[in-house]
XYZ file of C-alpha atoms in Angstrom:
76
model
C -8.711 -7.395 -9.041
C -10.575 -4.308 -7.876
C -14.218 -4.430 -6.950
C -16.236 -1.265 -6.414
C -18.762 -3.354 -4.475
C -16.211 -4.022 -1.716
C -15.115 -0.363 -1.783
C -18.582 1.100 -1.253
C -20.484 1.501 1.978
C -23.777 3.310 2.551
C -23.553 4.811 -0.927
C -20.031 6.247 -0.436
C -16.853 5.138 -2.213
C -13.990 4.176 0.127
C -10.760 3.761 -1.853
C -8.670 2.685 1.150
C -6.644 5.885 1.425
C -5.770 7.217 4.873
C -6.035 10.924 5.510
C -6.844 13.642 7.977
C -8.483 17.041 7.979
C -6.402 19.985 9.200
C -7.723 22.724 11.466
C -7.783 25.127 8.482
C -10.013 22.696 6.530
C -7.234 21.264 4.356
C -6.929 17.534 3.807
C -3.685 15.537 4.000
C -3.423 12.084 2.412
C -1.174 9.963 4.624
C -1.099 6.695 2.696
C -3.091 3.522 2.141
C -5.022 1.306 4.497
C -3.725 -1.872 2.876
C -0.271 -3.356 2.462
C 0.082 -2.662 -1.267
C 3.338 -0.943 -2.214
C 3.601 1.401 -5.208
C 7.218 1.191 -6.356
C 7.723 3.486 -9.335
C 4.156 2.833 -10.521
C 4.393 -0.945 -10.069
C 1.937 -2.286 -7.479
C 3.396 -5.024 -5.250
C 2.112 -6.899 -2.241
C 4.739 -7.486 0.467
C 3.698 -11.143 0.806
C 4.613 -11.850 -2.825
C 8.082 -10.312 -2.370
C 8.588 -12.195 0.914
C 7.552 -15.524 -0.638
C 10.073 -15.070 -3.466
C 12.872 -14.201 -1.021
C 12.076 -17.176 1.207
C 12.660 -19.526 -1.736
C 16.388 -18.731 -1.564
C 18.222 -21.324 0.579
C 20.203 -18.676 2.494
C 17.129 -16.687 3.565
C 15.655 -17.914 6.870
C 13.148 -15.086 7.399
C 12.307 -11.747 5.825
C 9.896 -8.832 5.811
C 9.058 -6.561 2.882
C 7.706 -3.052 3.376
C 7.889 0.330 1.702
C 9.759 3.444 2.757
C 9.577 6.942 1.343
C 11.815 7.535 -1.686
C 12.401 10.941 -3.278
C 12.681 9.496 -6.816
C 10.111 6.687 -6.905
C 7.700 7.820 -4.174
C 8.223 4.516 -2.386
C 11.058 1.988 -2.250
C 10.852 -1.599 -1.072
């Protein structure tokens, strides 16, 4: 659930995106400040994926994370 109260500070909206300003004044968005993955438009938290994988008897440990993907934007 999204709350604008938790995303506001001193009257400004902070969506959690990470970015930087270039010397020429341009802005580059580098990603998100949270762990949420956006896989083809589906929002997933790594912990949920890890918990499901750990239920399998042959999985002792795991880690879920996103990587850049030309088709989906991100892949798990």
